[in-house]
Every structure is written in C-alpha cells, then in structure tokens.
Tab-separated table of C-alpha atoms in Angstrom:
chain	number	residue	atom	x	y	z
E	10	MET	CA	-19.077	-19.910	-14.573
E	11	ILE	CA	-15.401	-20.910	-14.439
E	12	GLY	CA	-13.051	-18.413	-12.811
E	13	GLY	CA	-13.698	-15.971	-9.984
E	14	GLY	CA	-11.407	-13.161	-11.082
E	15	LEU	CA	-12.628	-9.749	-12.200
E	16	ALA	CA	-14.417	-10.931	-15.341
E	17	GLY	CA	-15.988	-13.994	-13.753
E	18	ALA	CA	-17.141	-12.345	-10.537
E	19	ALA	CA	-18.495	-9.316	-12.408
E	20	THR	CA	-20.417	-11.408	-14.951
E	21	ALA	CA	-21.847	-13.577	-12.183
E	22	THR	CA	-22.973	-10.498	-10.250
E	23	HIS	CA	-24.695	-8.935	-13.272
E	24	LEU	CA	-26.586	-12.168	-13.982
E	25	ALA	CA	-27.532	-12.870	-10.362
E	26	ARG	CA	-28.859	-9.343	-9.910
E	27	ALA	CA	-31.097	-10.014	-12.925
E	28	GLY	CA	-32.490	-13.139	-11.258
E	29	ARG	CA	-30.414	-15.818	-13.001
E	30	GLU	CA	-29.070	-18.834	-11.101
E	31	VAL	CA	-25.263	-18.768	-11.247
E	32	ILE	CA	-22.633	-21.215	-9.991
E	33	LEU	CA	-19.190	-19.625	-9.800
E	34	LEU	CA	-16.206	-21.980	-9.601
E	35	GLU	CA	-12.923	-20.555	-8.311
E	36	ARG	CA	-9.851	-22.743	-7.901
E	37	ASP	CA	-8.244	-20.642	-5.125
E	38	ARG	CA	-9.595	-20.969	-1.596
E	39	THR	CA	-7.764	-17.918	-0.277
E	40	PRO	CA	-6.865	-14.532	-1.833
E	41	ALA	CA	-4.202	-14.940	-4.504
E	42	HIS	CA	-2.129	-12.646	-6.683
E	43	LYS	CA	-2.492	-12.726	-10.481
E	44	VAL	CA	-0.079	-11.858	-13.294
E	45	CYS	CA	-1.498	-8.390	-13.890
E	46	GLY	CA	-0.408	-4.751	-14.010
E	47	GLU	CA	-3.133	-3.886	-11.452
E	48	PHE	CA	-3.989	-0.604	-13.206
E	49	LEU	CA	-7.621	0.473	-12.974
E	50	GLY	CA	-8.531	2.869	-15.767
E	51	GLN	CA	-11.620	5.001	-16.141
E	52	LEU	CA	-13.884	2.183	-17.365
E	53	ALA	CA	-12.781	-0.119	-14.535
E	54	CYS	CA	-13.248	2.527	-11.852
E	55	GLY	CA	-16.722	3.317	-13.170
E	56	GLU	CA	-17.820	-0.326	-13.381
E	57	LEU	CA	-16.561	-1.079	-9.882
E	58	GLU	CA	-18.355	1.898	-8.396
E	59	ARG	CA	-21.592	0.771	-10.060
E	60	PHE	CA	-21.149	-2.479	-8.137
E	61	GLY	CA	-20.855	-0.455	-4.945
E	62	VAL	CA	-17.106	-0.948	-4.536
E	63	ASP	CA	-15.434	1.782	-2.449
E	64	LEU	CA	-11.970	1.829	-3.991
E	65	ALA	CA	-10.553	4.242	-1.424
E	66	ALA	CA	-11.752	2.040	1.440
E	67	LEU	CA	-10.013	-0.954	-0.173
E	68	GLY	CA	-6.738	0.983	-0.235
E	69	ALA	CA	-6.568	1.886	-3.932
E	70	VAL	CA	-3.928	4.473	-4.822
E	71	PRO	CA	-5.018	7.300	-7.173
E	72	ILE	CA	-2.866	7.410	-10.308
E	73	ALA	CA	-2.584	10.820	-11.958
E	74	ARG	CA	0.429	10.675	-14.273
E	75	THR	CA	2.186	8.435	-16.768
E	76	ARG	CA	5.890	8.184	-17.595
E	77	LEU	CA	7.864	6.467	-20.338
E	78	PHE	CA	11.560	5.570	-20.170
E	79	ALA	CA	13.882	4.354	-22.924
E	80	GLY	CA	17.519	4.270	-21.878
E	81	ARG	CA	18.077	7.714	-20.390
E	82	ALA	CA	15.219	9.329	-22.316
E	83	LYS	CA	12.114	10.171	-20.270
E	84	ALA	CA	8.664	11.523	-21.095
E	85	GLU	CA	5.935	12.413	-18.596
E	86	ALA	CA	2.373	13.695	-18.827
E	87	PRO	CA	-0.855	13.798	-16.828
E	88	LEU	CA	-3.376	11.044	-17.455
E	89	PRO	CA	-6.480	12.445	-19.188
E	90	PHE	CA	-8.801	10.186	-17.199
E	91	ARG	CA	-9.317	8.845	-13.691
E	92	ALA	CA	-7.157	5.866	-12.676
E	93	ALA	CA	-6.034	3.916	-9.618
E	94	GLY	CA	-3.769	1.069	-8.568
E	95	LEU	CA	-5.020	-1.804	-6.415
E	96	SER	CA	-3.766	-5.321	-5.716
E	97	ARG	CA	-5.750	-8.141	-7.300
E	98	ALA	CA	-5.308	-10.101	-4.064
E	99	THR	CA	-7.494	-7.441	-2.443
E	100	LEU	CA	-9.937	-6.683	-5.262
E	101	ASP	CA	-10.770	-10.188	-6.539
E	102	PRO	CA	-11.981	-11.692	-3.242
E	103	HIS	CA	-13.950	-8.518	-2.539
E	104	LEU	CA	-15.815	-8.925	-5.838
E	105	ARG	CA	-16.454	-12.603	-5.098
E	106	THR	CA	-17.949	-11.643	-1.736
E	107	LEU	CA	-20.208	-9.135	-3.480
E	108	ALA	CA	-21.269	-11.839	-5.954
E	109	ALA	CA	-22.126	-14.265	-3.146
E	110	GLY	CA	-24.090	-11.493	-1.453
E	111	VAL	CA	-26.478	-11.188	-4.414
E	112	GLY	CA	-27.140	-14.925	-4.630
E	113	VAL	CA	-24.252	-16.384	-6.639
E	114	ASP	CA	-23.427	-19.962	-5.583
E	115	LEU	CA	-19.707	-19.418	-4.978
E	116	ARG	CA	-17.621	-22.582	-4.770
E	117	THR	CA	-13.957	-22.009	-3.954
E	118	GLY	CA	-11.219	-24.624	-4.105
E	119	VAL	CA	-12.855	-26.167	-7.194
E	120	ARG	CA	-10.683	-26.602	-10.282
E	121	ALA	CA	-12.348	-27.046	-13.675
E	122	THR	CA	-10.552	-29.585	-15.865
E	123	GLY	CA	-12.664	-29.537	-19.005
E	124	VAL	CA	-15.671	-28.023	-20.737
E	125	THR	CA	-18.328	-29.568	-22.959
E	126	PRO	CA	-21.647	-28.054	-24.070
E	127	GLY	CA	-23.926	-28.148	-21.042
E	128	ALA	CA	-21.372	-29.315	-18.486
E	129	VAL	CA	-18.161	-28.477	-16.648
E	130	GLU	CA	-15.823	-31.270	-15.565
E	131	VAL	CA	-14.047	-30.644	-12.273
E	132	GLU	CA	-11.065	-32.159	-10.552
E	133	GLY	CA	-11.979	-35.502	-9.029
E	134	GLY	CA	-14.154	-36.603	-11.923
E	135	ALA	CA	-17.428	-34.889	-11.082
E	136	SER	CA	-19.462	-32.958	-13.640
E	137	ILE	CA	-21.667	-29.895	-13.123
E	138	ALA	CA	-24.556	-29.376	-15.544
E	139	ALA	CA	-25.295	-25.886	-16.873
E	140	ASP	CA	-27.432	-24.306	-19.581
E	141	HIS	CA	-24.592	-21.886	-20.309
E	142	VAL	CA	-20.896	-22.375	-19.549
E	143	ILE	CA	-18.937	-19.141	-19.181
E	144	VAL	CA	-15.144	-19.360	-19.279
E	145	ALA	CA	-13.414	-16.595	-17.313
E	146	THR	CA	-10.043	-18.189	-16.588
E	147	GLY	CA	-7.907	-15.233	-17.641
E	148	LYS	CA	-4.653	-16.188	-19.328
E	149	HIS	CA	-5.032	-19.860	-18.396
E	150	GLU	CA	-6.591	-22.415	-20.753
E	151	VAL	CA	-9.241	-25.048	-20.049
E	152	ARG	CA	-9.501	-28.252	-22.043
E	153	GLY	CA	-12.289	-28.017	-24.589
E	154	VAL	CA	-12.069	-24.233	-25.081
E	155	LEU	CA	-8.488	-23.533	-26.077
E	156	ARG	CA	-7.919	-20.143	-27.654
E	157	ARG	CA	-6.536	-19.928	-31.140
E	158	THR	CA	-4.601	-16.896	-32.332
E	159	VAL	CA	-2.902	-15.824	-35.535
E	160	ALA	CA	-0.095	-14.154	-33.593
E	161	LYS	CA	3.343	-14.852	-34.996
E	162	ALA	CA	5.880	-16.842	-33.020
E	163	LYS	CA	7.907	-13.695	-32.342
E	164	ASP	CA	4.854	-12.241	-30.581
E	165	SER	CA	4.923	-14.998	-27.982
E	166	LYS	CA	5.677	-13.381	-24.647
E	167	ILE	CA	5.982	-14.269	-21.025
E	168	GLY	CA	4.326	-12.258	-18.294
E	169	ILE	CA	6.026	-11.642	-14.950
E	170	LYS	CA	4.692	-9.911	-11.860
E	171	GLU	CA	5.779	-9.275	-8.315
E	172	HIS	CA	5.360	-6.709	-5.560
E	173	LEU	CA	8.250	-4.686	-4.187
E	174	ARG	CA	8.676	-2.355	-1.246
E	175	LEU	CA	10.620	0.638	-2.506
E	176	THR	CA	12.767	2.886	-0.359
E	177	GLY	CA	11.254	6.158	0.836
E	178	GLU	CA	13.201	8.134	-1.751
E	179	GLN	CA	12.086	5.774	-4.517
E	180	CYS	CA	8.430	6.023	-3.425
E	181	ASP	CA	8.655	9.802	-3.557
E	182	ALA	CA	10.188	9.667	-7.036
E	183	LEU	CA	7.529	7.254	-8.305
E	184	GLY	CA	4.672	9.225	-6.778
E	185	PRO	CA	1.095	8.789	-8.074
E	186	ALA	CA	2.255	7.573	-11.476
E	187	VAL	CA	2.292	4.541	-13.725
E	188	GLU	CA	5.636	4.042	-15.434
E	189	LEU	CA	6.572	2.087	-18.552
E	190	HIS	CA	10.258	1.196	-18.896
E	191	PHE	CA	11.338	-0.237	-22.258
E	192	ILE	CA	13.754	-3.148	-21.992
E	193	PRO	CA	15.222	-5.561	-24.564
E	194	GLY	CA	12.361	-7.643	-25.939
E	195	GLY	CA	9.581	-5.899	-24.082
E	196	TYR	CA	8.677	-3.495	-21.333
E	197	ALA	CA	8.250	-3.278	-17.569
E	198	GLY	CA	5.468	-1.434	-15.782
E	199	LEU	CA	5.802	-0.007	-12.284
E	200	MET	CA	3.140	1.656	-10.146
E	201	PRO	CA	1.965	1.899	-6.512
E	202	VAL	CA	-0.855	-0.461	-5.503
E	203	GLY	CA	-1.367	0.326	-1.829
E	204	ALA	CA	-0.210	-1.196	1.443
E	205	GLY	CA	3.280	0.194	0.833
E	206	ALA	CA	3.782	-1.962	-2.269
E	207	ALA	CA	4.662	-1.201	-5.883
E	208	ASN	CA	3.636	-3.603	-8.618
E	209	LEU	CA	6.302	-4.582	-11.145
E	210	SER	CA	4.813	-6.248	-14.228
E	211	ILE	CA	6.733	-7.307	-17.314
E	212	ALA	CA	5.891	-8.529	-20.788
E	213	MET	CA	8.888	-9.731	-22.771
E	214	GLU	CA	9.772	-12.076	-25.587
E	215	THR	CA	10.434	-15.613	-24.465
E	216	GLY	CA	13.550	-15.717	-26.654
E	217	VAL	CA	15.156	-12.822	-24.776
E	218	TRP	CA	14.539	-14.545	-21.445
E	219	ARG	CA	16.228	-17.681	-22.742
E	220	GLU	CA	19.049	-15.871	-24.544
E	221	HIS	CA	20.207	-14.225	-21.331
E	222	GLY	CA	19.665	-17.320	-19.210
E	223	LEU	CA	17.328	-15.466	-16.888
E	224	THR	CA	15.731	-17.089	-13.862
E	225	PRO	CA	13.164	-15.875	-11.317
E	226	ALA	CA	16.060	-15.263	-8.947
E	227	SER	CA	18.290	-13.369	-11.388
E	228	TYR	CA	16.031	-11.343	-13.668
E	229	LEU	CA	15.833	-8.264	-11.396
E	230	ASP	CA	19.632	-7.896	-11.555
E	231	TRP	CA	19.401	-8.119	-15.346
E	232	LEU	CA	16.674	-5.456	-15.439
E	233	ARG	CA	18.813	-3.092	-13.422
E	234	SER	CA	21.764	-3.712	-15.736
E	235	VAL	CA	19.867	-2.966	-18.973
E	236	SER	CA	17.668	-0.104	-17.767
E	237	PRO	CA	19.131	2.940	-15.981
E	238	SER	CA	15.629	4.065	-14.995
E	239	LEU	CA	14.756	0.722	-13.425
E	240	SER	CA	18.086	0.675	-11.639
E	241	LEU	CA	17.103	3.943	-9.938
E	242	ARG	CA	13.724	2.534	-8.978
E	243	LEU	CA	14.773	-0.941	-7.857
E	244	ASP	CA	18.195	-0.650	-6.207
E	245	GLY	CA	17.602	-1.448	-2.548
E	246	ALA	CA	13.958	-2.424	-3.047
E	247	THR	CA	12.635	-5.366	-1.013
E	248	ARG	CA	10.884	-8.272	-2.706
E	249	LEU	CA	7.511	-9.023	-1.113
E	250	PHE	CA	6.841	-12.309	-2.930
E	251	GLU	CA	8.794	-15.479	-2.272
E	252	ARG	CA	9.146	-15.764	-6.046
E	253	PRO	CA	7.652	-13.832	-8.973
E	254	LEU	CA	4.487	-15.020	-10.684
E	255	MET	CA	5.008	-16.031	-14.315
E	256	VAL	CA	2.851	-17.074	-17.248
E	257	SER	CA	4.034	-18.071	-20.720
E	258	GLY	CA	2.551	-18.150	-24.199
E	259	VAL	CA	0.308	-15.123	-23.674
E	260	PRO	CA	-1.665	-14.779	-26.950
E	261	TYR	CA	-1.535	-11.001	-27.363
E	262	GLY	CA	-3.789	-9.989	-30.213
E	263	PHE	CA	-6.378	-12.729	-29.614
E	264	ARG	CA	-9.890	-11.498	-30.401
E	265	LEU	CA	-12.929	-13.707	-30.056
E	266	TRP	CA	-14.589	-12.269	-33.138
E	267	GLY	CA	-11.649	-13.434	-35.263
E	268	ALA	CA	-11.395	-16.928	-33.785
E	269	LYS	CA	-13.038	-20.222	-34.652
E	270	PRO	CA	-16.528	-20.370	-33.072
E	271	ASP	CA	-16.882	-22.326	-29.850
E	272	LEU	CA	-19.466	-25.042	-29.395
E	273	PRO	CA	-23.042	-23.882	-28.623
E	274	GLY	CA	-23.663	-22.784	-25.043
E	275	ILE	CA	-20.018	-21.907	-24.346
E	276	TRP	CA	-19.137	-18.249	-23.757
E	277	ARG	CA	-15.867	-16.446	-23.040
E	278	VAL	CA	-15.194	-13.283	-21.080
E	279	GLY	CA	-12.174	-11.201	-20.023
E	280	ASP	CA	-8.830	-12.413	-21.386
E	281	GLN	CA	-10.660	-15.406	-22.804
E	282	ALA	CA	-12.530	-13.009	-25.107
E	283	MET	CA	-9.662	-10.705	-26.071
E	284	VAL	CA	-6.069	-10.085	-25.007
E	285	THR	CA	-4.896	-6.506	-25.367
E	286	PRO	CA	-1.189	-5.591	-25.292
E	287	SER	CA	-0.384	-4.998	-21.653
E	288	LEU	CA	1.429	-1.695	-22.309
E	289	THR	CA	-1.958	0.084	-22.426
E	290	GLY	CA	-2.899	-1.014	-18.908
E	291	GLU	CA	-6.421	-1.864	-20.053
E	292	GLY	CA	-6.618	-5.514	-19.032
E	293	MET	CA	-8.697	-4.908	-15.899
E	294	SER	CA	-10.992	-2.461	-17.677
E	295	LEU	CA	-11.610	-4.939	-20.479
E	296	ALA	CA	-12.290	-7.725	-17.985
E	297	LEU	CA	-15.067	-5.658	-16.434
E	298	GLY	CA	-16.257	-4.265	-19.767
E	299	THR	CA	-16.586	-7.665	-21.406
E	300	ALA	CA	-18.430	-8.910	-18.299
E	301	LYS	CA	-21.081	-6.229	-18.812
E	302	CYS	CA	-21.222	-6.990	-22.542
E	303	LEU	CA	-21.727	-10.726	-22.006
E	304	ALA	CA	-24.342	-10.223	-19.313
E	305	ASP	CA	-26.270	-7.841	-21.557
E	306	CYS	CA	-26.205	-10.362	-24.396
E	307	LEU	CA	-27.257	-13.326	-22.257
E	308	LEU	CA	-30.087	-11.408	-20.607
E	309	ASN	CA	-31.346	-10.268	-24.014
E	310	GLY	CA	-31.295	-13.804	-25.419
E	311	ALA	CA	-28.507	-13.079	-27.914
E	312	SER	CA	-26.596	-15.826	-29.699
E	313	THR	CA	-22.857	-16.391	-29.403
E	314	SER	CA	-22.508	-14.820	-32.861
E	315	ASP	CA	-24.389	-11.750	-31.644
E	316	TYR	CA	-22.065	-11.580	-28.642
E	317	ARG	CA	-18.974	-11.681	-30.839
E	318	ALA	CA	-20.370	-8.899	-32.995
E	319	GLU	CA	-21.185	-6.805	-29.925
E	320	LEU	CA	-17.676	-7.304	-28.524
E	321	LYS	CA	-16.234	-6.054	-31.798
E	322	ARG	CA	-18.586	-3.065	-31.827
E	323	ARG	CA	-17.733	-2.038	-28.279
E	324	PHE	CA	-14.026	-2.853	-28.164
E	325	GLY	CA	-12.751	-3.455	-31.709
E	326	ARG	CA	-11.349	0.030	-32.264
E	327	GLN	CA	-9.653	0.030	-28.865
E	328	ILE	CA	-7.969	-3.308	-29.486
E	329	ALA	CA	-6.857	-2.244	-32.985
E	330	VAL	CA	-5.273	0.988	-31.710
E	331	ALA	CA	-3.524	-0.798	-28.840
E	332	ARG	CA	-2.226	-3.459	-31.205
E	333	ALA	CA	-0.902	-0.788	-33.592
E	334	PHE	CA	0.976	0.895	-30.748
E	335	ASP	CA	2.429	-2.453	-29.724
E	336	VAL	CA	3.581	-3.321	-33.250
E	337	VAL	CA	5.360	0.028	-33.624
E	338	LEU	CA	7.005	-0.291	-30.228
E	339	GLN	CA	8.360	-3.749	-31.018
E	340	ARG	CA	11.055	-1.907	-32.993
E	341	GLU	CA	13.501	-1.184	-30.207
E	342	SER	CA	15.472	1.318	-32.291
E	343	LEU	CA	12.415	3.577	-32.189
E	344	HIS	CA	12.129	3.694	-28.420
E	345	PRO	CA	14.611	6.538	-27.683
E	346	PRO	CA	13.406	8.862	-30.474
E	347	ILE	CA	9.750	8.220	-29.628
E	348	VAL	CA	10.254	8.903	-25.926
E	349	GLY	CA	12.456	11.887	-26.754
E	350	GLY	CA	9.758	13.307	-29.013
E	351	LEU	CA	7.065	12.785	-26.381
E	352	ALA	CA	9.256	14.605	-23.868
E	353	GLN	CA	9.089	17.633	-26.171
E	354	TRP	CA	5.326	17.303	-26.760
E	355	PRO	CA	3.846	15.676	-23.618
E	356	ALA	CA	0.321	16.414	-24.838
E	357	LEU	CA	0.863	13.621	-27.373
E	358	LEU	CA	1.568	11.189	-24.544
E	359	SER	CA	-1.696	12.141	-22.846
E	360	ALA	CA	-3.518	11.796	-26.156
E	361	GLY	CA	-1.961	8.389	-26.800
E	362	ALA	CA	-3.149	7.181	-23.399
E	363	LYS	CA	-6.653	8.301	-24.299
E	364	TRP	CA	-6.611	6.850	-27.859
E	365	SER	CA	-5.740	3.401	-26.531
E	366	ARG	CA	-9.009	3.366	-24.578
E	367	GLY	CA	-12.479	2.874	-25.900
E	368	GLY	CA	-14.936	5.642	-26.718
C-alpha cells in the first residue's frame, strides 16, 4: 500500500481487520497538511465513526450551513446532511495509528518511486514484494501508474490551500458554515477546521494564475481585490502556514472506469480512482468510500475489472452530477444570476448539495 492518507490508511485498516497482511508506506514521518478542503460529509463522518474515530474528541467543527458568493450576490441554506471540518494534519496520523493498532505494518519516511506488478520500488533502490500493490497517493503520481484523463486543457487547474486565523468578528460571521466564493477562473472554499483555524482552499485555472502574475506571497491580495466577500473574510486575517500548499495539473473528471486498465495486481483508491470537482466538498468522503469499495472487492476475490465496475455502480452517478455542476459553473457570466436565484429559493441550494452526493 502506497500512501498513508485517508484512502490508504482506511483501506489498510479494512484489510488488516479481515486478517490480511498489509504494509503501508507513507513518505511523511510527521503529521503534514494536504491540499484539501477538509470538509467531512455524511459518508465520511459515518465511515470514520465505524472505525471508532471520535470526531469531537479530535476537535472537528460541526458544519450546518452552506453559502455561495458571486460578486455581491449571496445565497445561504442549511446542509441537508451531517458534516464537519477537521484538519488533515490531525485526522491522517490518527487513522494511521488506528491502522497500526490492528496489525498494519506502517513504515513512515518511505517514499515510493515506482510500481511494477508484484513490487514497489522505494527511494534508495530497494524493492518491496507484494501480491497486490494499492496506490493511494492522492493527487500525486507514481511512476508506472500515471493517470490518464480526457479532460481538456482548459480544465487543468491548480489547487491551493492554507490555514488562516480570522478575527473574532470574521469567525462570528463565518460561523458553522462552509462557503464557496466564485473568483475569476475558479472558486475558493472557506470553513472552520478547529484549533482556531479556517481552511482556505482554491481551485482555479492555471492560465488565470499566470495571466495575473500571481505568486504564493501575492495571491491573497488578488483574492481580496476580485471578491468583495473574500475581502470581508480575509482582511486582517493571520496566515498560519509559512507558505501555501500548491498542486498543479489536477485531473478533475478522471474516473478509473473510463481509463486504460492498469497492469494486473495494481489497484487504485481515493483520488487515484476518481477525482471529483472540489466544489462539492466530497473528496474526503470519496477517499473513504473507495477504500471500503476496494477492500470489499479484494476480500471477495474480485478482479480489477470487477472493481472498476463496482466503483462506477457506487459512485458513477455522484461523479456525473458533480461534473455537470462544475461544467455549468465554468461559465462565469452565470455565477451572479445563479447565486441570485438560489438566494430567492434556498431550498434549491440544499437540494443541490444533496444531489452532488451519492445515494
């Protein structure tokens, strides 16, 4: 198993509990932040509780409402499901500890450099043999199992994430809510994640970043200048990271069941299996959901083709709906009228949040 994030640690735990021998390789030795919105939806909360995770004890913040902003237009509605916000730097190592506690051979500080059927190559030239190789490296690629996507060049986006400490007035205004602020070329999400921090996560077109000459040091000033709502939220906020985390070339729209088959004995999970548009906030839920799906398939002796078919059955509709929302919202001229309409009929906003989930 390569990758000790949500998908990797969860898959390893499922398999170890069923009596399988699992080696889990994680490149980070200490807790680390990930480029992620850190939103735990209903599926994620349920899966974590089945593992015995006490979200409240970890400091998760209950999220009860959602808001959309486009210019000065604003729409708000209650979420029709349970949700929470929690830092990945807290959750990921906790899940790895749980995995080790049920017999997973956890090896931290080990970086995988390549994959072949039956073996994982690691930094330093060593090779680890395995009957099954599971790739759970999130948005990062590993040689030998590169994702392929039919996404158009204009769909290529960068992901940005950092934590901020808002002022008291800003915290009160944000409240127990997840916010989506539309900006040129993308959108920014903002929500509380505990320990006095708010998570700011952004998905935007690479071309817009380059066109405006943005840098990690300057992009917050640009956000405040193009978004009145973000200006209200971020003016006077304190940055908690030395520099934002960034990832490029995110293949939104990638689905394993539509990709070229991998070599026998190689399996993918989490973002390596599918990449949903981040505006839905379902990345963490899908990481945990695909972990359960893969474990079920492996324990039942299914083939990789069976696994792909089962992924499509469980998550295909959800991914299609989320992708449709994303395609519509790429038309920036539609943002103000859509948000304005949702302000008049907030029940539609609640329904949209529900439609973009599975079930």
